[in-house]
Amino acid sequence: MRVFGKRSRWIIAIIVVLAAGGAVWFAKSNLANSTTPTYETSAARTGDIEVTISAAGTLAPKEMVEVGAQVSGQLEELFVDVGDEVEKGQLLAQIDATIAQNTVEAQQAQLNSLYASKRQQVASLKLARAESERANMLFEADAIARADYEATVSELEIAEGKLDAINAQIAQQTSSLRADEANLEFTKIYAPMAGTVVSLSASEGQTLNANQTAPVIMTIADLGIMTVEADVSEADVLRVSKGQQAWFTTLGDSDHKWQTEVRQVLPTPEVVNDVVLYKALLDIENPDGILRSDMTAQVFFILGQAEDAVLIPVTALQSRPERPEGAQARRPARPEGEAAHGDRVGDGRGQAIREARAQYPDAEMGMVLKMDANGEAVPQPVLVGLQTRTIAEILFGLSEGDEVVTGQVSIRPKQATERAGNDRPRPMGPPPV
């Protein structure tokens, strides 16, 4: 029993030593071989980039007018229907003209009576003037008394005054007649502009009352030019201005881009649910009539755009130069006295960066990790131009096809068999008895 217990202790001791040695070897092997990471990369490509801000809007005709009645009466007849094309000056509707016609005839009769009175008064004036001239001759010859002469002069002045009064009445009556003739003409409603009848607000037989507000009979719009009324948020309105290029799509045809520009930004906002919105107006020609009133539009105001630009994912941009794990050990030391930043590269990259920044003064400096010929990620300064949420334009520092790091995936073990062999723990002898 004693011999068996001693052998068991030997076996247990050997197992413990071997396990400890294996653990040490495994840890050293992992540490030695875990210095090279692998990355997610993306190749720089050429393409188009466009930076926009968006706003929702609705379509409406640029020119639209409500046609109303200027006189009261029964709507006798409508000559058009919704959807009809009309020309300027075309007869649209007829209001009962009986009362207006009678009024005109009465005013004309009264005017005729005044003209008859005028003719009579002209004759009286002519007689009074002759009597006055005769009295003047007799008075100068001392043939009549002064009182008789003055009476004759007074009669002439009275006749002239009556004629002036009749002339004033004629002028007043003529004005009234013209107003009544205008009201008679208002019973015929004509198109004020060329366009399309988009709505009818009255029907034949309906009585229209124009004494308070002009009743609307129909609405005419020019559908050849439509206006997008876009609701721009308070945060974006300062970046929208007259003449700015834009495009929009409609809810029913999101693949069709309608190119346009901003005509006007209205200065007075609308507050909807505590949100301040400004109206931006954009005109678009609509010769085929595809666009219609009250269509929903998604408007994109262009802040910047570039064609055939070098593009990379935004995720490739670094806030500052970053080195991959182990990169510091692989990077050669800077020669003594060599300048920092871009000037530290002997191939003139610093000078090239300065020239590029002078060429693109509005560009921002950035940094990416670029894969070199050895498959290592090295910092590369770049000039960043336009940028969206997904892609960025590179003005300097990269060419089409350059691979840049967009993210780290995992750690790739090195093939360091010889180092692993050297670090492997050696077998140990049994402990002393």
Short mmCIF file of C-alpha atoms in Angstrom, two decimals:
data_model
loop_
_atom_site.label_atom_id
_atom_site.label_comp_id
_atom_site.label_asym_id
_atom_site.label_seq_id
_atom_site.Cartn_x
_atom_site.Cartn_y
_atom_site.Cartn_z
CA MET A 1 0.00 0.00 0.00
CA ARG A 2 2.84 2.41 0.72
CA VAL A 3 4.58 1.71 -2.61
CA PHE A 4 1.33 2.34 -4.53
CA GLY A 5 0.84 5.73 -2.80
CA LYS A 6 4.34 6.90 -3.72
CA ARG A 7 3.85 6.02 -7.40
CA SER A 8 0.56 7.92 -7.47
CA ARG A 9 2.27 11.04 -6.21
CA TRP A 10 4.85 10.76 -9.02
CA ILE A 11 2.18 10.44 -11.67
CA ILE A 12 0.19 13.40 -10.35
CA ALA A 13 3.31 15.56 -10.17
CA ILE A 14 4.26 14.78 -13.78
CA ILE A 15 0.76 15.62 -15.01
CA VAL A 16 0.75 18.96 -13.16
CA VAL A 17 4.15 19.94 -14.55
CA LEU A 18 3.17 19.04 -18.12
CA ALA A 19 -0.10 20.99 -17.84
CA ALA A 20 1.67 24.05 -16.48
CA GLY A 21 4.29 23.90 -19.23
CA GLY A 22 1.62 23.60 -21.92
CA ALA A 23 -0.25 26.61 -20.58
CA VAL A 24 2.92 28.72 -20.56
CA TRP A 25 3.77 27.64 -24.12
CA PHE A 26 0.23 28.40 -25.36
CA ALA A 27 0.21 31.85 -23.77
CA LYS A 28 3.62 32.78 -25.21
CA SER A 29 2.68 31.43 -28.62
CA ASN A 30 -0.52 33.53 -28.72
CA LEU A 31 1.30 36.64 -27.53
CA ALA A 32 4.01 36.26 -30.15
CA ASN A 33 1.65 35.58 -33.01
CA SER A 34 -1.12 38.11 -32.33
CA THR A 35 0.51 41.31 -33.57
CA THR A 36 -0.99 41.50 -37.08
CA PRO A 37 -4.67 42.52 -37.31
CA THR A 38 -6.92 42.06 -40.34
CA TYR A 39 -9.18 44.85 -41.59
CA GLU A 40 -12.29 45.61 -43.49
CA THR A 41 -11.16 47.62 -46.50
CA SER A 42 -12.74 49.42 -49.40
CA ALA A 43 -11.24 50.61 -52.67
CA ALA A 44 -11.42 54.29 -53.56
CA ARG A 45 -13.59 54.75 -56.62
CA THR A 46 -14.55 57.54 -58.98
CA GLY A 47 -18.14 58.66 -59.14
CA ASP A 48 -20.54 61.51 -58.58
CA ILE A 49 -21.40 63.01 -55.21
CA GLU A 50 -24.17 65.40 -54.28
CA VAL A 51 -24.83 67.03 -50.92
CA THR A 52 -28.43 68.08 -50.36
CA ILE A 53 -30.95 69.05 -47.75
CA SER A 54 -34.50 67.82 -48.18
CA ALA A 55 -37.95 69.19 -47.53
CA ALA A 56 -41.50 68.05 -48.17
CA GLY A 57 -43.76 70.09 -50.39
CA THR A 58 -46.87 70.19 -52.53
CA LEU A 59 -47.52 71.17 -56.12
CA ALA A 60 -49.79 74.00 -57.19
CA PRO A 61 -50.28 75.97 -60.41
CA LYS A 62 -48.07 79.03 -60.57
CA GLU A 63 -50.95 81.13 -61.87
CA MET A 64 -54.45 80.47 -60.58
CA VAL A 65 -57.46 82.76 -60.33
CA GLU A 66 -60.88 82.43 -58.77
CA VAL A 67 -63.55 83.69 -61.15
CA GLY A 68 -66.43 85.34 -59.31
CA ALA A 69 -69.61 87.32 -59.96
CA GLN A 70 -69.65 91.09 -59.56
CA VAL A 71 -73.45 91.39 -59.66
CA SER A 72 -76.22 89.53 -57.91
CA GLY A 73 -78.65 87.35 -59.76
CA GLN A 74 -79.49 83.85 -60.80
CA LEU A 75 -76.79 81.87 -62.61
CA GLU A 76 -78.56 81.27 -65.87
CA GLU A 77 -76.03 79.17 -67.79
CA LEU A 78 -72.54 77.69 -67.50
CA PHE A 79 -70.65 77.25 -70.75
CA VAL A 80 -67.67 75.23 -69.41
CA ASP A 81 -67.02 72.23 -67.19
CA VAL A 82 -64.14 71.07 -64.99
CA GLY A 83 -61.11 70.17 -67.10
CA ASP A 84 -62.04 72.36 -70.06
CA GLU A 85 -59.31 74.46 -71.63
CA VAL A 86 -60.31 78.12 -72.00
CA GLU A 87 -58.83 81.15 -73.72
CA LYS A 88 -58.56 84.62 -72.26
CA GLY A 89 -61.79 86.52 -72.90
CA GLN A 90 -63.88 83.41 -73.51
CA LEU A 91 -67.50 83.53 -72.24
CA LEU A 92 -67.78 81.24 -69.23
CA ALA A 93 -71.19 81.90 -67.67
CA GLN A 94 -74.33 84.04 -67.95
CA ILE A 95 -76.22 85.58 -65.03
CA ASP A 96 -79.87 86.58 -65.46
CA ALA A 97 -79.68 90.06 -67.00
CA THR A 98 -83.36 91.05 -66.79
CA ILE A 99 -83.05 93.48 -63.89
CA ALA A 100 -79.80 94.95 -65.15
CA GLN A 101 -81.25 95.40 -68.63
CA ASN A 102 -84.34 97.16 -67.28
CA THR A 103 -82.21 99.45 -65.18
CA VAL A 104 -80.14 100.43 -68.18
CA GLU A 105 -83.23 101.17 -70.23
CA ALA A 106 -84.71 103.32 -67.45
CA GLN A 107 -81.50 105.27 -67.07
CA GLN A 108 -81.30 105.76 -70.81
CA ALA A 109 -84.88 107.10 -70.91
CA GLN A 110 -84.13 109.56 -68.14
CA LEU A 111 -81.03 110.70 -69.96
CA ASN A 112 -83.06 111.22 -73.11
CA SER A 113 -85.50 113.36 -71.11
CA LEU A 114 -82.66 115.51 -69.85
CA TYR A 115 -81.42 116.03 -73.37
CA ALA A 116 -84.93 117.19 -74.37
CA SER A 117 -84.97 119.62 -71.45
CA LYS A 118 -81.60 120.87 -72.52
CA ARG A 119 -82.79 121.58 -76.03
CA GLN A 120 -85.75 123.52 -74.62
CA GLN A 121 -83.51 125.45 -72.29
CA VAL A 122 -81.10 126.25 -75.10
CA ALA A 123 -84.02 127.83 -77.00
CA SER A 124 -85.03 129.80 -73.91
CA LEU A 125 -81.45 130.95 -73.46
CA LYS A 126 -81.30 132.07 -77.07
CA LEU A 127 -84.47 134.15 -76.62
CA ALA A 128 -83.20 135.65 -73.36
CA ARG A 129 -79.92 136.57 -74.98
CA ALA A 130 -81.75 138.36 -77.86
CA GLU A 131 -83.98 140.24 -75.37
CA SER A 132 -80.91 141.26 -73.43
CA GLU A 133 -79.17 142.61 -76.50
CA ARG A 134 -82.30 144.59 -77.53
CA ALA A 135 -82.69 146.01 -74.01
CA ASN A 136 -79.06 147.04 -74.00
CA MET A 137 -79.50 149.00 -77.23
CA LEU A 138 -82.64 150.72 -75.90
CA PHE A 139 -80.96 151.52 -72.60
CA GLU A 140 -78.01 153.13 -74.35
CA ALA A 141 -80.51 155.23 -76.36
CA ASP A 142 -82.32 156.16 -73.13
CA ALA A 143 -85.41 154.49 -74.54
CA ILE A 144 -86.06 152.30 -71.48
CA ALA A 145 -85.58 152.63 -67.79
CA ARG A 146 -82.59 151.08 -66.01
CA ALA A 147 -84.91 148.78 -64.06
CA ASP A 148 -86.28 147.26 -67.26
CA TYR A 149 -82.76 146.80 -68.61
CA GLU A 150 -81.53 145.07 -65.44
CA ALA A 151 -84.57 142.78 -65.42
CA THR A 152 -83.71 141.63 -68.94
CA VAL A 153 -80.10 140.93 -67.94
CA SER A 154 -81.28 138.89 -64.93
CA GLU A 155 -83.52 136.76 -67.12
CA LEU A 156 -80.51 135.97 -69.34
CA GLU A 157 -78.42 134.91 -66.34
CA ILE A 158 -81.25 132.71 -65.05
CA ALA A 159 -81.54 131.00 -68.45
CA GLU A 160 -77.82 130.36 -68.54
CA GLY A 161 -77.94 128.90 -64.98
CA LYS A 162 -80.77 126.55 -65.90
CA LEU A 163 -78.79 125.29 -68.89
CA ASP A 164 -75.74 124.69 -66.69
CA ALA A 165 -77.91 122.74 -64.24
CA ILE A 166 -79.32 120.58 -67.01
CA ASN A 167 -75.79 119.89 -68.30
CA ALA A 168 -74.76 118.78 -64.81
CA GLN A 169 -77.76 116.47 -64.59
CA ILE A 170 -76.89 115.02 -67.97
CA ALA A 171 -73.33 114.33 -66.81
CA GLN A 172 -74.57 112.65 -63.65
CA GLN A 173 -77.14 110.62 -65.53
CA THR A 174 -74.56 109.58 -68.10
CA SER A 175 -72.29 108.33 -65.31
CA SER A 176 -75.16 106.35 -63.76
CA LEU A 177 -76.01 104.89 -67.14
CA ARG A 178 -72.43 103.78 -67.68
CA ALA A 179 -72.40 102.07 -64.26
CA ASP A 180 -75.64 100.27 -65.06
CA GLU A 181 -74.31 99.27 -68.46
CA ALA A 182 -71.22 97.87 -66.73
CA ASN A 183 -73.44 95.87 -64.37
CA LEU A 184 -75.30 94.57 -67.39
CA GLU A 185 -71.98 93.53 -68.92
CA PHE A 186 -71.00 91.87 -65.62
CA THR A 187 -73.86 89.43 -66.08
CA LYS A 188 -71.62 87.85 -68.70
CA ILE A 189 -68.56 86.29 -67.09
CA TYR A 190 -65.42 86.01 -69.21
CA ALA A 191 -62.16 84.15 -68.63
CA PRO A 192 -59.53 86.54 -67.17
CA MET A 193 -56.69 84.28 -68.36
CA ALA A 194 -55.99 81.26 -70.51
CA GLY A 195 -55.86 77.98 -68.64
CA THR A 196 -57.83 75.02 -67.39
CA VAL A 197 -61.02 75.02 -65.35
CA VAL A 198 -59.91 73.16 -62.23
CA SER A 199 -63.05 73.57 -60.13
CA LEU A 200 -66.66 74.77 -60.23
CA SER A 201 -68.14 76.34 -57.11
CA ALA A 202 -71.62 77.18 -58.44
CA SER A 203 -74.25 75.49 -60.56
CA GLU A 204 -76.89 76.63 -63.01
CA GLY A 205 -79.99 78.04 -61.31
CA GLN A 206 -78.10 79.07 -58.18
CA THR A 207 -78.72 82.61 -56.92
CA LEU A 208 -75.55 84.61 -56.43
CA ASN A 209 -75.34 87.41 -53.88
CA ALA A 210 -72.58 89.88 -54.61
CA ASN A 211 -73.66 92.51 -52.08
CA GLN A 212 -71.23 91.34 -49.39
CA THR A 213 -68.47 89.26 -50.99
CA ALA A 214 -67.97 88.27 -54.59
CA PRO A 215 -69.25 84.70 -54.95
CA VAL A 216 -66.76 82.33 -56.62
CA ILE A 217 -68.15 80.49 -59.62
CA MET A 218 -65.06 78.61 -60.81
CA THR A 219 -61.27 78.44 -60.58
CA ILE A 220 -58.99 78.64 -63.61
CA ALA A 221 -55.32 77.67 -63.47
CA ASP A 222 -52.42 77.61 -65.88
CA LEU A 223 -51.14 74.04 -65.55
CA GLY A 224 -48.30 74.66 -68.01
CA ILE A 225 -46.10 75.96 -65.18
CA MET A 226 -46.37 74.41 -61.72
CA THR A 227 -44.93 75.65 -58.45
CA VAL A 228 -43.57 73.45 -55.68
CA GLU A 229 -44.25 74.94 -52.26
CA ALA A 230 -41.59 73.33 -50.08
CA ASP A 231 -41.66 73.56 -46.27
CA VAL A 232 -38.07 74.26 -45.21
CA SER A 233 -37.22 73.87 -41.55
CA GLU A 234 -35.82 76.70 -39.50
CA ALA A 235 -32.52 74.82 -39.20
CA ASP A 236 -32.05 74.60 -42.99
CA VAL A 237 -33.57 77.84 -44.31
CA LEU A 238 -30.31 79.80 -44.12
CA ARG A 239 -28.80 77.35 -46.62
CA VAL A 240 -31.58 77.90 -49.17
CA SER A 241 -31.54 80.97 -51.41
CA LYS A 242 -32.96 82.38 -54.63
CA GLY A 243 -31.49 80.77 -57.75
CA GLN A 244 -30.21 77.69 -55.89
CA GLN A 245 -30.33 74.48 -57.93
CA ALA A 246 -32.72 71.80 -56.71
CA TRP A 247 -34.68 68.78 -57.84
CA PHE A 248 -37.73 66.94 -56.63
CA THR A 249 -39.64 63.70 -57.01
CA THR A 250 -43.33 62.98 -56.66
CA LEU A 251 -44.97 60.33 -54.56
CA GLY A 252 -46.28 58.50 -57.61
CA ASP A 253 -42.99 58.55 -59.57
CA SER A 254 -39.99 58.58 -57.26
CA ASP A 255 -37.60 57.60 -60.09
CA HIS A 256 -38.21 60.78 -62.10
CA LYS A 257 -36.07 63.73 -61.00
CA TRP A 258 -37.51 67.12 -61.91
CA GLN A 259 -34.68 69.66 -62.17
CA THR A 260 -35.51 73.22 -61.10
CA GLU A 261 -34.26 76.14 -59.03
CA VAL A 262 -35.50 78.25 -56.14
CA ARG A 263 -37.60 81.22 -57.26
CA GLN A 264 -38.27 82.70 -53.85
CA VAL A 265 -38.07 82.01 -50.12
CA LEU A 266 -40.99 83.65 -48.36
CA PRO A 267 -39.85 85.78 -45.39
CA THR A 268 -42.81 84.99 -43.15
CA PRO A 269 -42.83 81.50 -41.62
CA GLU A 270 -45.67 79.19 -40.74
CA VAL A 271 -45.74 77.52 -37.33
CA VAL A 272 -47.13 73.98 -37.44
CA ASN A 273 -47.22 72.05 -34.16
CA ASP A 274 -44.56 74.39 -32.71
CA VAL A 275 -42.31 73.76 -35.74
CA VAL A 276 -41.22 76.85 -37.69
CA LEU A 277 -41.36 76.29 -41.47
CA TYR A 278 -40.49 78.63 -44.32
CA LYS A 279 -42.00 78.34 -47.80
CA ALA A 280 -39.55 77.94 -50.67
CA LEU A 281 -41.12 78.31 -54.13
CA LEU A 282 -39.73 76.42 -57.13
CA ASP A 283 -41.21 76.62 -60.64
CA ILE A 284 -41.23 73.77 -63.16
CA GLU A 285 -42.56 73.63 -66.71
CA ASN A 286 -45.32 71.08 -67.19
CA PRO A 287 -46.06 70.95 -70.93
CA ASP A 288 -47.42 67.39 -70.84
CA GLY A 289 -49.62 67.99 -67.81
CA ILE A 290 -48.02 65.14 -65.84
CA LEU A 291 -47.74 67.23 -62.68
CA ARG A 292 -51.02 68.05 -60.99
CA SER A 293 -52.31 70.22 -58.20
CA ASP A 294 -51.77 69.04 -54.60
CA MET A 295 -49.29 66.31 -55.58
CA THR A 296 -46.82 65.48 -52.81
CA ALA A 297 -43.20 66.30 -53.64
CA GLN A 298 -39.90 65.52 -51.94
CA VAL A 299 -37.56 68.43 -52.66
CA PHE A 300 -33.75 68.26 -52.52
CA PHE A 301 -31.82 71.53 -52.38
CA ILE A 302 -28.29 71.07 -53.76
CA LEU A 303 -25.57 72.38 -51.45
CA GLY A 304 -22.71 70.99 -53.53
CA GLN A 305 -21.99 68.41 -56.21
CA ALA A 306 -19.02 66.95 -58.07
CA GLU A 307 -18.61 64.56 -60.98
CA ASP A 308 -15.90 61.92 -61.47
CA ALA A 309 -14.63 62.53 -57.95
CA VAL A 310 -12.52 60.12 -55.89
CA LEU A 311 -14.89 58.68 -53.29
CA ILE A 312 -14.41 56.60 -50.16
CA PRO A 313 -16.76 55.48 -47.38
CA VAL A 314 -17.10 57.97 -44.54
CA THR A 315 -16.14 55.20 -42.12
CA ALA A 316 -12.62 55.29 -43.58
CA LEU A 317 -12.00 58.82 -42.29
CA GLN A 318 -10.04 59.03 -39.05
CA SER A 319 -10.29 61.91 -36.60
CA ARG A 320 -6.48 61.77 -36.32
CA PRO A 321 -3.78 59.45 -37.64
CA GLU A 322 -4.22 56.02 -36.11
CA ARG A 323 -1.73 53.18 -36.17
CA PRO A 324 -2.78 49.55 -36.33
CA GLU A 325 -1.69 47.25 -33.57
CA GLY A 326 2.02 46.61 -33.90
CA ALA A 327 2.51 49.35 -36.51
CA GLN A 328 4.85 51.33 -34.29
CA ALA A 329 7.29 48.45 -34.12
CA ARG A 330 7.28 48.04 -37.92
CA ARG A 331 7.60 51.76 -38.72
CA PRO A 332 11.19 52.93 -39.25
CA ALA A 333 12.45 55.61 -36.94
CA ARG A 334 12.50 59.19 -38.25
CA PRO A 335 16.02 60.32 -39.20
CA GLU A 336 17.46 62.90 -36.87
CA GLY A 337 16.53 66.44 -37.88
CA GLU A 338 13.74 65.40 -40.26
CA ALA A 339 10.70 67.69 -40.18
CA ALA A 340 7.40 66.64 -38.67
CA HIS A 341 3.98 66.22 -40.31
CA GLY A 342 3.93 66.16 -44.12
CA ASP A 343 7.52 67.41 -44.45
CA ARG A 344 8.91 64.32 -42.76
CA VAL A 345 8.48 62.38 -46.02
CA GLY A 346 11.45 62.81 -48.25
CA ASP A 347 9.43 62.47 -51.44
CA GLY A 348 7.94 65.99 -51.12
CA ARG A 349 4.52 64.96 -49.82
CA GLY A 350 4.45 67.91 -47.41
CA GLN A 351 4.92 70.37 -50.26
CA ALA A 352 2.21 68.60 -52.25
CA ILE A 353 -0.20 68.89 -49.32
CA ARG A 354 0.46 72.62 -49.00
CA GLU A 355 -0.14 73.13 -52.70
CA ALA A 356 -3.35 71.10 -52.53
CA ARG A 357 -4.62 73.11 -49.56
CA ALA A 358 -3.91 76.31 -51.47
CA GLN A 359 -5.88 74.92 -54.41
CA TYR A 360 -8.80 73.82 -52.20
CA PRO A 361 -8.93 76.40 -49.36
CA ASP A 362 -12.36 75.23 -48.19
CA ALA A 363 -11.35 71.58 -47.92
CA GLU A 364 -10.76 69.91 -44.57
CA MET A 365 -7.72 67.91 -43.60
CA GLY A 366 -8.36 64.29 -42.79
CA MET A 367 -6.58 61.02 -42.26
CA VAL A 368 -7.16 57.50 -43.53
CA LEU A 369 -5.37 54.20 -43.09
CA LYS A 370 -4.16 53.11 -46.50
CA MET A 371 -3.03 49.59 -47.29
CA ASP A 372 0.49 49.60 -48.71
CA ALA A 373 2.17 47.09 -51.01
CA ASN A 374 3.11 44.90 -48.03
CA GLY A 375 -0.47 44.67 -46.86
CA GLU A 376 0.13 46.97 -43.92
CA ALA A 377 -2.14 49.87 -42.93
CA VAL A 378 -0.24 53.16 -42.89
CA PRO A 379 -1.61 56.65 -42.10
CA GLN A 380 -2.32 58.77 -45.17
CA PRO A 381 -3.28 62.47 -44.92
CA VAL A 382 -6.07 63.52 -47.28
CA LEU A 383 -8.07 66.61 -48.21
CA VAL A 384 -11.80 66.03 -47.83
CA GLY A 385 -14.29 67.90 -50.03
CA LEU A 386 -17.98 67.15 -50.16
CA GLN A 387 -19.29 64.67 -47.64
CA THR A 388 -22.59 62.89 -47.15
CA ARG A 389 -23.58 60.47 -44.42
CA THR A 390 -22.09 57.55 -46.35
CA ILE A 391 -19.39 58.76 -48.75
CA ALA A 392 -16.74 61.48 -48.86
CA GLU A 393 -14.95 63.20 -51.73
CA ILE A 394 -11.15 63.04 -51.56
CA LEU A 395 -9.50 66.00 -53.29
CA PHE A 396 -5.95 64.98 -52.49
CA GLY A 397 -4.14 61.97 -51.05
CA LEU A 398 -5.84 59.02 -52.73
CA SER A 399 -6.31 57.68 -56.23
CA GLU A 400 -8.89 55.36 -57.70
CA GLY A 401 -8.25 51.79 -56.55
CA ASP A 402 -6.38 52.66 -53.34
CA GLU A 403 -7.48 50.38 -50.49
CA VAL A 404 -8.43 52.14 -47.27
CA VAL A 405 -9.34 50.69 -43.90
CA THR A 406 -13.00 50.97 -42.93
CA GLY A 407 -12.90 48.75 -39.83
CA GLN A 408 -10.94 46.07 -37.97
CA VAL A 409 -12.23 42.51 -38.24
CA SER A 410 -9.98 40.17 -36.22
CA ILE A 411 -6.43 39.26 -35.19
CA ARG A 412 -4.51 37.15 -37.74
CA PRO A 413 -1.87 34.81 -36.20
CA LYS A 414 1.64 34.96 -37.67
CA GLN A 415 3.44 31.93 -39.02
CA ALA A 416 6.20 32.07 -36.45
CA THR A 417 6.92 28.41 -36.02
CA GLU A 418 10.56 28.89 -35.17
CA ARG A 419 9.77 31.41 -32.40
CA ALA A 420 7.02 29.21 -31.08
CA GLY A 421 9.44 26.29 -31.00
CA ASN A 422 11.99 28.30 -29.07
CA ASP A 423 9.38 29.43 -26.57
CA ARG A 424 7.90 25.95 -26.12
CA PRO A 425 8.50 24.75 -22.47
CA ARG A 426 10.99 21.93 -22.10
CA PRO A 427 10.02 18.67 -20.33
CA MET A 428 10.88 18.66 -16.69
CA GLY A 429 12.17 15.75 -14.63
CA PRO A 430 10.38 14.22 -11.69
CA PRO A 431 10.69 15.96 -8.37
CA PRO A 432 13.12 14.53 -5.88
CA VAL A 433 11.84 11.91 -3.56
#
